[in-house]
Amino acid sequence: MNRLATVGLVALGQLALVGVAVAPQISARVAGDTYQLRVQPLDPIDPFRGAYVTLGYPDLQRGDSQGFDGGLGDMTDDEAGDVFITLREEGDVWVADSWERERPDDGPYLACDDRDWQIRCGIESWFLPQDEAAAMERNLVNGAIATVKIDSRGHAAVVDVE
């Protein structure tokens, strides 16, 4: 195989890997339904990581576990892997109904994992321009509502915070 073909195949392979990495977020944004979740700020702007606000979801926390700095907690079942948080509507927002290891058959749910030290759903960070991130953090002190799109497989993406 000639050098040009090899470089082309390597580039195509890398492009495919990028597509696989962002597919859940794209799927949620394109095909997802919109849900409102209550949020609170957790982390100040970090000059080394960029302009973002780390979001906490008080209505998604497990009541029987402690999340670090307001995180979602953990399953406390000595397992690690996929976690599915089913949602139910409560007033104007959606809240956690149950935390399960098996994918639910229906209803809105978040596909998360607890392979690290706590449950992560991929909606914990909201990236903004530097000047807007500082203002957003001040506005979130009293809480806010995140607009999250969730697809049929539980993949989620934050699309707005107000």
JSON list of C-alpha atoms in Angstrom, two decimals:
[
{"chain": "A", "resi": 1, "resn": "MET", "atom": "CA", "xyz": [0.00, 0.00, 0.00]},
{"chain": "A", "resi": 2, "resn": "ASN", "atom": "CA", "xyz": [1.39, 3.40, -0.83]},
{"chain": "A", "resi": 3, "resn": "ARG", "atom": "CA", "xyz": [2.04, 6.13, 1.70]},
{"chain": "A", "resi": 4, "resn": "LEU", "atom": "CA", "xyz": [-0.90, 8.34, 0.64]},
{"chain": "A", "resi": 5, "resn": "ALA", "atom": "CA", "xyz": [-3.40, 5.49, 1.06]},
{"chain": "A", "resi": 6, "resn": "THR", "atom": "CA", "xyz": [-1.97, 4.65, 4.50]},
{"chain": "A", "resi": 7, "resn": "VAL", "atom": "CA", "xyz": [-2.24, 8.25, 5.68]},
{"chain": "A", "resi": 8, "resn": "GLY", "atom": "CA", "xyz": [-5.78, 8.41, 4.30]},
{"chain": "A", "resi": 9, "resn": "LEU", "atom": "CA", "xyz": [-6.83, 5.25, 6.16]},
{"chain": "A", "resi": 10, "resn": "VAL", "atom": "CA", "xyz": [-5.30, 6.49, 9.42]},
{"chain": "A", "resi": 11, "resn": "ALA", "atom": "CA", "xyz": [-7.05, 9.86, 9.06]},
{"chain": "A", "resi": 12, "resn": "LEU", "atom": "CA", "xyz": [-10.35, 8.14, 8.28]},
{"chain": "A", "resi": 13, "resn": "GLY", "atom": "CA", "xyz": [-9.93, 5.88, 11.33]},
{"chain": "A", "resi": 14, "resn": "GLN", "atom": "CA", "xyz": [-9.30, 8.86, 13.59]},
{"chain": "A", "resi": 15, "resn": "LEU", "atom": "CA", "xyz": [-12.32, 10.67, 12.19]},
{"chain": "A", "resi": 16, "resn": "ALA", "atom": "CA", "xyz": [-14.46, 7.59, 12.90]},
{"chain": "A", "resi": 17, "resn": "LEU", "atom": "CA", "xyz": [-13.20, 7.51, 16.50]},
{"chain": "A", "resi": 18, "resn": "VAL", "atom": "CA", "xyz": [-14.17, 11.15, 16.98]},
{"chain": "A", "resi": 19, "resn": "GLY", "atom": "CA", "xyz": [-17.63, 10.36, 15.60]},
{"chain": "A", "resi": 20, "resn": "VAL", "atom": "CA", "xyz": [-18.06, 7.48, 18.03]},
{"chain": "A", "resi": 21, "resn": "ALA", "atom": "CA", "xyz": [-16.94, 9.66, 20.95]},
{"chain": "A", "resi": 22, "resn": "VAL", "atom": "CA", "xyz": [-19.47, 12.43, 20.30]},
{"chain": "A", "resi": 23, "resn": "ALA", "atom": "CA", "xyz": [-22.35, 10.31, 18.95]},
{"chain": "A", "resi": 24, "resn": "PRO", "atom": "CA", "xyz": [-24.31, 10.19, 22.26]},
{"chain": "A", "resi": 25, "resn": "GLN", "atom": "CA", "xyz": [-24.25, 14.00, 22.63]},
{"chain": "A", "resi": 26, "resn": "ILE", "atom": "CA", "xyz": [-25.20, 14.54, 18.99]},
{"chain": "A", "resi": 27, "resn": "SER", "atom": "CA", "xyz": [-27.98, 11.96, 19.21]},
{"chain": "A", "resi": 28, "resn": "ALA", "atom": "CA", "xyz": [-29.43, 13.69, 22.28]},
{"chain": "A", "resi": 29, "resn": "ARG", "atom": "CA", "xyz": [-29.28, 17.13, 20.66]},
{"chain": "A", "resi": 30, "resn": "VAL", "atom": "CA", "xyz": [-30.80, 15.99, 17.35]},
{"chain": "A", "resi": 31, "resn": "ALA", "atom": "CA", "xyz": [-33.34, 13.33, 18.38]},
{"chain": "A", "resi": 32, "resn": "GLY", "atom": "CA", "xyz": [-33.88, 14.04, 22.08]},
{"chain": "A", "resi": 33, "resn": "ASP", "atom": "CA", "xyz": [-36.93, 15.30, 23.89]},
{"chain": "A", "resi": 34, "resn": "THR", "atom": "CA", "xyz": [-36.62, 18.38, 26.11]},
{"chain": "A", "resi": 35, "resn": "TYR", "atom": "CA", "xyz": [-36.72, 18.17, 29.91]},
{"chain": "A", "resi": 36, "resn": "GLN", "atom": "CA", "xyz": [-36.26, 20.80, 32.60]},
{"chain": "A", "resi": 37, "resn": "LEU", "atom": "CA", "xyz": [-33.97, 19.89, 35.53]},
{"chain": "A", "resi": 38, "resn": "ARG", "atom": "CA", "xyz": [-33.17, 21.99, 38.59]},
{"chain": "A", "resi": 39, "resn": "VAL", "atom": "CA", "xyz": [-29.45, 22.86, 38.83]},
{"chain": "A", "resi": 40, "resn": "GLN", "atom": "CA", "xyz": [-27.03, 24.48, 41.23]},
{"chain": "A", "resi": 41, "resn": "PRO", "atom": "CA", "xyz": [-23.41, 25.53, 40.69]},
{"chain": "A", "resi": 42, "resn": "LEU", "atom": "CA", "xyz": [-20.70, 23.30, 42.14]},
{"chain": "A", "resi": 43, "resn": "ASP", "atom": "CA", "xyz": [-17.34, 24.48, 40.92]},
{"chain": "A", "resi": 44, "resn": "PRO", "atom": "CA", "xyz": [-15.87, 27.90, 40.25]},
{"chain": "A", "resi": 45, "resn": "ILE", "atom": "CA", "xyz": [-14.27, 28.71, 36.94]},
{"chain": "A", "resi": 46, "resn": "ASP", "atom": "CA", "xyz": [-10.93, 26.94, 36.66]},
{"chain": "A", "resi": 47, "resn": "PRO", "atom": "CA", "xyz": [-8.37, 28.94, 34.65]},
{"chain": "A", "resi": 48, "resn": "PHE", "atom": "CA", "xyz": [-6.57, 25.72, 33.71]},
{"chain": "A", "resi": 49, "resn": "ARG", "atom": "CA", "xyz": [-9.63, 23.91, 32.36]},
{"chain": "A", "resi": 50, "resn": "GLY", "atom": "CA", "xyz": [-11.40, 26.78, 30.63]},
{"chain": "A", "resi": 51, "resn": "ALA", "atom": "CA", "xyz": [-14.62, 28.72, 31.07]},
{"chain": "A", "resi": 52, "resn": "TYR", "atom": "CA", "xyz": [-17.24, 26.32, 32.30]},
{"chain": "A", "resi": 53, "resn": "VAL", "atom": "CA", "xyz": [-19.62, 25.94, 35.19]},
{"chain": "A", "resi": 54, "resn": "THR", "atom": "CA", "xyz": [-19.89, 22.56, 36.89]},
{"chain": "A", "resi": 55, "resn": "LEU", "atom": "CA", "xyz": [-23.57, 21.86, 37.50]},
{"chain": "A", "resi": 56, "resn": "GLY", "atom": "CA", "xyz": [-25.13, 19.89, 40.31]},
{"chain": "A", "resi": 57, "resn": "TYR", "atom": "CA", "xyz": [-28.58, 18.35, 40.05]},
{"chain": "A", "resi": 58, "resn": "PRO", "atom": "CA", "xyz": [-30.14, 18.26, 43.54]},
{"chain": "A", "resi": 59, "resn": "ASP", "atom": "CA", "xyz": [-33.23, 16.38, 42.32]},
{"chain": "A", "resi": 60, "resn": "LEU", "atom": "CA", "xyz": [-31.10, 13.59, 40.82]},
{"chain": "A", "resi": 61, "resn": "GLN", "atom": "CA", "xyz": [-29.02, 12.85, 43.93]},
{"chain": "A", "resi": 62, "resn": "ARG", "atom": "CA", "xyz": [-29.44, 9.51, 45.61]},
{"chain": "A", "resi": 63, "resn": "GLY", "atom": "CA", "xyz": [-30.95, 10.02, 49.04]},
{"chain": "A", "resi": 64, "resn": "ASP", "atom": "CA", "xyz": [-29.01, 7.14, 50.63]},
{"chain": "A", "resi": 65, "resn": "SER", "atom": "CA", "xyz": [-25.51, 8.11, 49.44]},
{"chain": "A", "resi": 66, "resn": "GLN", "atom": "CA", "xyz": [-23.30, 11.13, 49.68]},
{"chain": "A", "resi": 67, "resn": "GLY", "atom": "CA", "xyz": [-22.13, 12.78, 46.50]},
{"chain": "A", "resi": 68, "resn": "PHE", "atom": "CA", "xyz": [-18.85, 14.63, 46.64]},
{"chain": "A", "resi": 69, "resn": "ASP", "atom": "CA", "xyz": [-19.47, 18.39, 46.51]},
{"chain": "A", "resi": 70, "resn": "GLY", "atom": "CA", "xyz": [-23.12, 17.93, 45.57]},
{"chain": "A", "resi": 71, "resn": "GLY", "atom": "CA", "xyz": [-22.56, 15.23, 42.95]},
{"chain": "A", "resi": 72, "resn": "LEU", "atom": "CA", "xyz": [-25.13, 12.51, 42.30]},
{"chain": "A", "resi": 73, "resn": "GLY", "atom": "CA", "xyz": [-23.63, 10.04, 44.80]},
{"chain": "A", "resi": 74, "resn": "ASP", "atom": "CA", "xyz": [-22.99, 6.38, 44.10]},
{"chain": "A", "resi": 75, "resn": "MET", "atom": "CA", "xyz": [-24.95, 3.15, 44.00]},
{"chain": "A", "resi": 76, "resn": "THR", "atom": "CA", "xyz": [-23.42, 1.68, 47.20]},
{"chain": "A", "resi": 77, "resn": "ASP", "atom": "CA", "xyz": [-23.89, -1.85, 45.83]},
{"chain": "A", "resi": 78, "resn": "ASP", "atom": "CA", "xyz": [-20.21, -2.77, 45.36]},
{"chain": "A", "resi": 79, "resn": "GLU", "atom": "CA", "xyz": [-20.68, -2.83, 41.59]},
{"chain": "A", "resi": 80, "resn": "ALA", "atom": "CA", "xyz": [-19.50, -0.40, 38.94]},
{"chain": "A", "resi": 81, "resn": "GLY", "atom": "CA", "xyz": [-20.89, 0.20, 35.50]},
{"chain": "A", "resi": 82, "resn": "ASP", "atom": "CA", "xyz": [-24.06, 1.45, 33.89]},
{"chain": "A", "resi": 83, "resn": "VAL", "atom": "CA", "xyz": [-26.64, 3.26, 36.00]},
{"chain": "A", "resi": 84, "resn": "PHE", "atom": "CA", "xyz": [-30.01, 4.36, 34.69]},
{"chain": "A", "resi": 85, "resn": "ILE", "atom": "CA", "xyz": [-31.89, 7.15, 36.46]},
{"chain": "A", "resi": 86, "resn": "THR", "atom": "CA", "xyz": [-35.60, 7.08, 35.66]},
{"chain": "A", "resi": 87, "resn": "LEU", "atom": "CA", "xyz": [-37.35, 10.44, 35.72]},
{"chain": "A", "resi": 88, "resn": "ARG", "atom": "CA", "xyz": [-40.79, 11.61, 36.74]},
{"chain": "A", "resi": 89, "resn": "GLU", "atom": "CA", "xyz": [-42.38, 15.00, 36.38]},
{"chain": "A", "resi": 90, "resn": "GLU", "atom": "CA", "xyz": [-42.83, 17.04, 39.55]},
{"chain": "A", "resi": 91, "resn": "GLY", "atom": "CA", "xyz": [-44.34, 20.44, 38.89]},
{"chain": "A", "resi": 92, "resn": "ASP", "atom": "CA", "xyz": [-42.35, 22.25, 36.21]},
{"chain": "A", "resi": 93, "resn": "VAL", "atom": "CA", "xyz": [-39.22, 20.08, 36.52]},
{"chain": "A", "resi": 94, "resn": "TRP", "atom": "CA", "xyz": [-38.25, 16.43, 36.23]},
{"chain": "A", "resi": 95, "resn": "VAL", "atom": "CA", "xyz": [-36.78, 14.58, 39.21]},
{"chain": "A", "resi": 96, "resn": "ALA", "atom": "CA", "xyz": [-35.19, 11.19, 39.80]},
{"chain": "A", "resi": 97, "resn": "ASP", "atom": "CA", "xyz": [-37.64, 8.38, 40.40]},
{"chain": "A", "resi": 98, "resn": "SER", "atom": "CA", "xyz": [-35.29, 5.39, 40.68]},
{"chain": "A", "resi": 99, "resn": "TRP", "atom": "CA", "xyz": [-31.68, 4.34, 40.12]},
{"chain": "A", "resi": 100, "resn": "GLU", "atom": "CA", "xyz": [-31.30, 1.00, 38.35]},
{"chain": "A", "resi": 101, "resn": "ARG", "atom": "CA", "xyz": [-28.55, -1.18, 36.90]},
{"chain": "A", "resi": 102, "resn": "GLU", "atom": "CA", "xyz": [-30.78, -2.49, 34.09]},
{"chain": "A", "resi": 103, "resn": "ARG", "atom": "CA", "xyz": [-31.94, -0.25, 31.23]},
{"chain": "A", "resi": 104, "resn": "PRO", "atom": "CA", "xyz": [-35.63, 0.64, 31.71]},
{"chain": "A", "resi": 105, "resn": "ASP", "atom": "CA", "xyz": [-38.11, -0.53, 29.10]},
{"chain": "A", "resi": 106, "resn": "ASP", "atom": "CA", "xyz": [-39.77, 2.86, 28.73]},
{"chain": "A", "resi": 107, "resn": "GLY", "atom": "CA", "xyz": [-40.18, 6.34, 30.11]},
{"chain": "A", "resi": 108, "resn": "PRO", "atom": "CA", "xyz": [-37.62, 9.09, 30.26]},
{"chain": "A", "resi": 109, "resn": "TYR", "atom": "CA", "xyz": [-34.34, 8.08, 31.85]},
{"chain": "A", "resi": 110, "resn": "LEU", "atom": "CA", "xyz": [-30.69, 9.12, 31.95]},
{"chain": "A", "resi": 111, "resn": "ALA", "atom": "CA", "xyz": [-27.98, 6.66, 30.94]},
{"chain": "A", "resi": 112, "resn": "CYS", "atom": "CA", "xyz": [-25.14, 7.21, 33.42]},
{"chain": "A", "resi": 113, "resn": "ASP", "atom": "CA", "xyz": [-22.22, 5.29, 34.86]},
{"chain": "A", "resi": 114, "resn": "ASP", "atom": "CA", "xyz": [-20.45, 4.97, 38.18]},
{"chain": "A", "resi": 115, "resn": "ARG", "atom": "CA", "xyz": [-17.14, 3.50, 37.02]},
{"chain": "A", "resi": 116, "resn": "ASP", "atom": "CA", "xyz": [-15.40, 6.37, 38.78]},
{"chain": "A", "resi": 117, "resn": "TRP", "atom": "CA", "xyz": [-16.12, 7.47, 42.32]},
{"chain": "A", "resi": 118, "resn": "GLN", "atom": "CA", "xyz": [-19.66, 8.73, 41.68]},
{"chain": "A", "resi": 119, "resn": "ILE", "atom": "CA", "xyz": [-22.50, 8.63, 39.18]},
{"chain": "A", "resi": 120, "resn": "ARG", "atom": "CA", "xyz": [-21.85, 10.65, 36.00]},
{"chain": "A", "resi": 121, "resn": "CYS", "atom": "CA", "xyz": [-24.43, 11.34, 33.30]},
{"chain": "A", "resi": 122, "resn": "GLY", "atom": "CA", "xyz": [-22.48, 13.60, 30.94]},
{"chain": "A", "resi": 123, "resn": "ILE", "atom": "CA", "xyz": [-24.46, 16.72, 31.84]},
{"chain": "A", "resi": 124, "resn": "GLU", "atom": "CA", "xyz": [-22.24, 17.96, 34.66]},
{"chain": "A", "resi": 125, "resn": "SER", "atom": "CA", "xyz": [-20.46, 20.77, 32.76]},
{"chain": "A", "resi": 126, "resn": "TRP", "atom": "CA", "xyz": [-21.77, 23.80, 30.92]},
{"chain": "A", "resi": 127, "resn": "PHE", "atom": "CA", "xyz": [-19.16, 25.55, 28.75]},
{"chain": "A", "resi": 128, "resn": "LEU", "atom": "CA", "xyz": [-19.43, 29.27, 28.08]},
{"chain": "A", "resi": 129, "resn": "PRO", "atom": "CA", "xyz": [-17.27, 32.17, 26.95]},
{"chain": "A", "resi": 130, "resn": "GLN", "atom": "CA", "xyz": [-15.08, 33.40, 29.83]},
{"chain": "A", "resi": 131, "resn": "ASP", "atom": "CA", "xyz": [-17.08, 36.57, 30.57]},
{"chain": "A", "resi": 132, "resn": "GLU", "atom": "CA", "xyz": [-20.43, 34.74, 30.48]},
{"chain": "A", "resi": 133, "resn": "ALA", "atom": "CA", "xyz": [-19.22, 31.90, 32.74]},
{"chain": "A", "resi": 134, "resn": "ALA", "atom": "CA", "xyz": [-18.48, 34.24, 35.64]},
{"chain": "A", "resi": 135, "resn": "ALA", "atom": "CA", "xyz": [-21.88, 35.93, 35.29]},
{"chain": "A", "resi": 136, "resn": "MET", "atom": "CA", "xyz": [-23.64, 32.56, 35.01]},
{"chain": "A", "resi": 137, "resn": "GLU", "atom": "CA", "xyz": [-22.00, 31.32, 38.18]},
{"chain": "A", "resi": 138, "resn": "ARG", "atom": "CA", "xyz": [-23.23, 34.38, 40.10]},
{"chain": "A", "resi": 139, "resn": "ASN", "atom": "CA", "xyz": [-26.75, 33.89, 38.71]},
{"chain": "A", "resi": 140, "resn": "LEU", "atom": "CA", "xyz": [-26.81, 30.20, 39.68]},
{"chain": "A", "resi": 141, "resn": "VAL", "atom": "CA", "xyz": [-26.21, 30.83, 43.38]},
{"chain": "A", "resi": 142, "resn": "ASN", "atom": "CA", "xyz": [-29.96, 30.73, 44.05]},
{"chain": "A", "resi": 143, "resn": "GLY", "atom": "CA", "xyz": [-30.50, 27.84, 41.66]},
{"chain": "A", "resi": 144, "resn": "ALA", "atom": "CA", "xyz": [-31.62, 27.69, 38.06]},
{"chain": "A", "resi": 145, "resn": "ILE", "atom": "CA", "xyz": [-33.23, 25.41, 35.50]},
{"chain": "A", "resi": 146, "resn": "ALA", "atom": "CA", "xyz": [-31.25, 23.47, 32.90]},
{"chain": "A", "resi": 147, "resn": "THR", "atom": "CA", "xyz": [-32.88, 22.52, 29.63]},
{"chain": "A", "resi": 148, "resn": "VAL", "atom": "CA", "xyz": [-31.62, 19.03, 28.83]},
{"chain": "A", "resi": 149, "resn": "LYS", "atom": "CA", "xyz": [-32.35, 16.96, 25.74]},
{"chain": "A", "resi": 150, "resn": "ILE", "atom": "CA", "xyz": [-32.56, 13.21, 26.32]},
{"chain": "A", "resi": 151, "resn": "ASP", "atom": "CA", "xyz": [-32.81, 10.66, 23.51]},
{"chain": "A", "resi": 152, "resn": "SER", "atom": "CA", "xyz": [-34.54, 7.26, 23.60]},
{"chain": "A", "resi": 153, "resn": "ARG", "atom": "CA", "xyz": [-31.34, 5.55, 24.85]},
{"chain": "A", "resi": 154, "resn": "GLY", "atom": "CA", "xyz": [-30.92, 7.93, 27.80]},
{"chain": "A", "resi": 155, "resn": "HIS", "atom": "CA", "xyz": [-28.09, 9.96, 26.29]},
{"chain": "A", "resi": 156, "resn": "ALA", "atom": "CA", "xyz": [-28.34, 13.57, 27.46]},
{"chain": "A", "resi": 157, "resn": "ALA", "atom": "CA", "xyz": [-26.99, 16.99, 26.52]},
{"chain": "A", "resi": 158, "resn": "VAL", "atom": "CA", "xyz": [-27.43, 20.34, 28.26]},
{"chain": "A", "resi": 159, "resn": "VAL", "atom": "CA", "xyz": [-28.73, 22.87, 25.75]},
{"chain": "A", "resi": 160, "resn": "ASP", "atom": "CA", "xyz": [-29.46, 25.86, 28.02]},
{"chain": "A", "resi": 161, "resn": "VAL", "atom": "CA", "xyz": [-29.30, 27.04, 31.62]},
{"chain": "A", "resi": 162, "resn": "GLU", "atom": "CA", "xyz": [-31.53, 29.85, 32.89]}
]
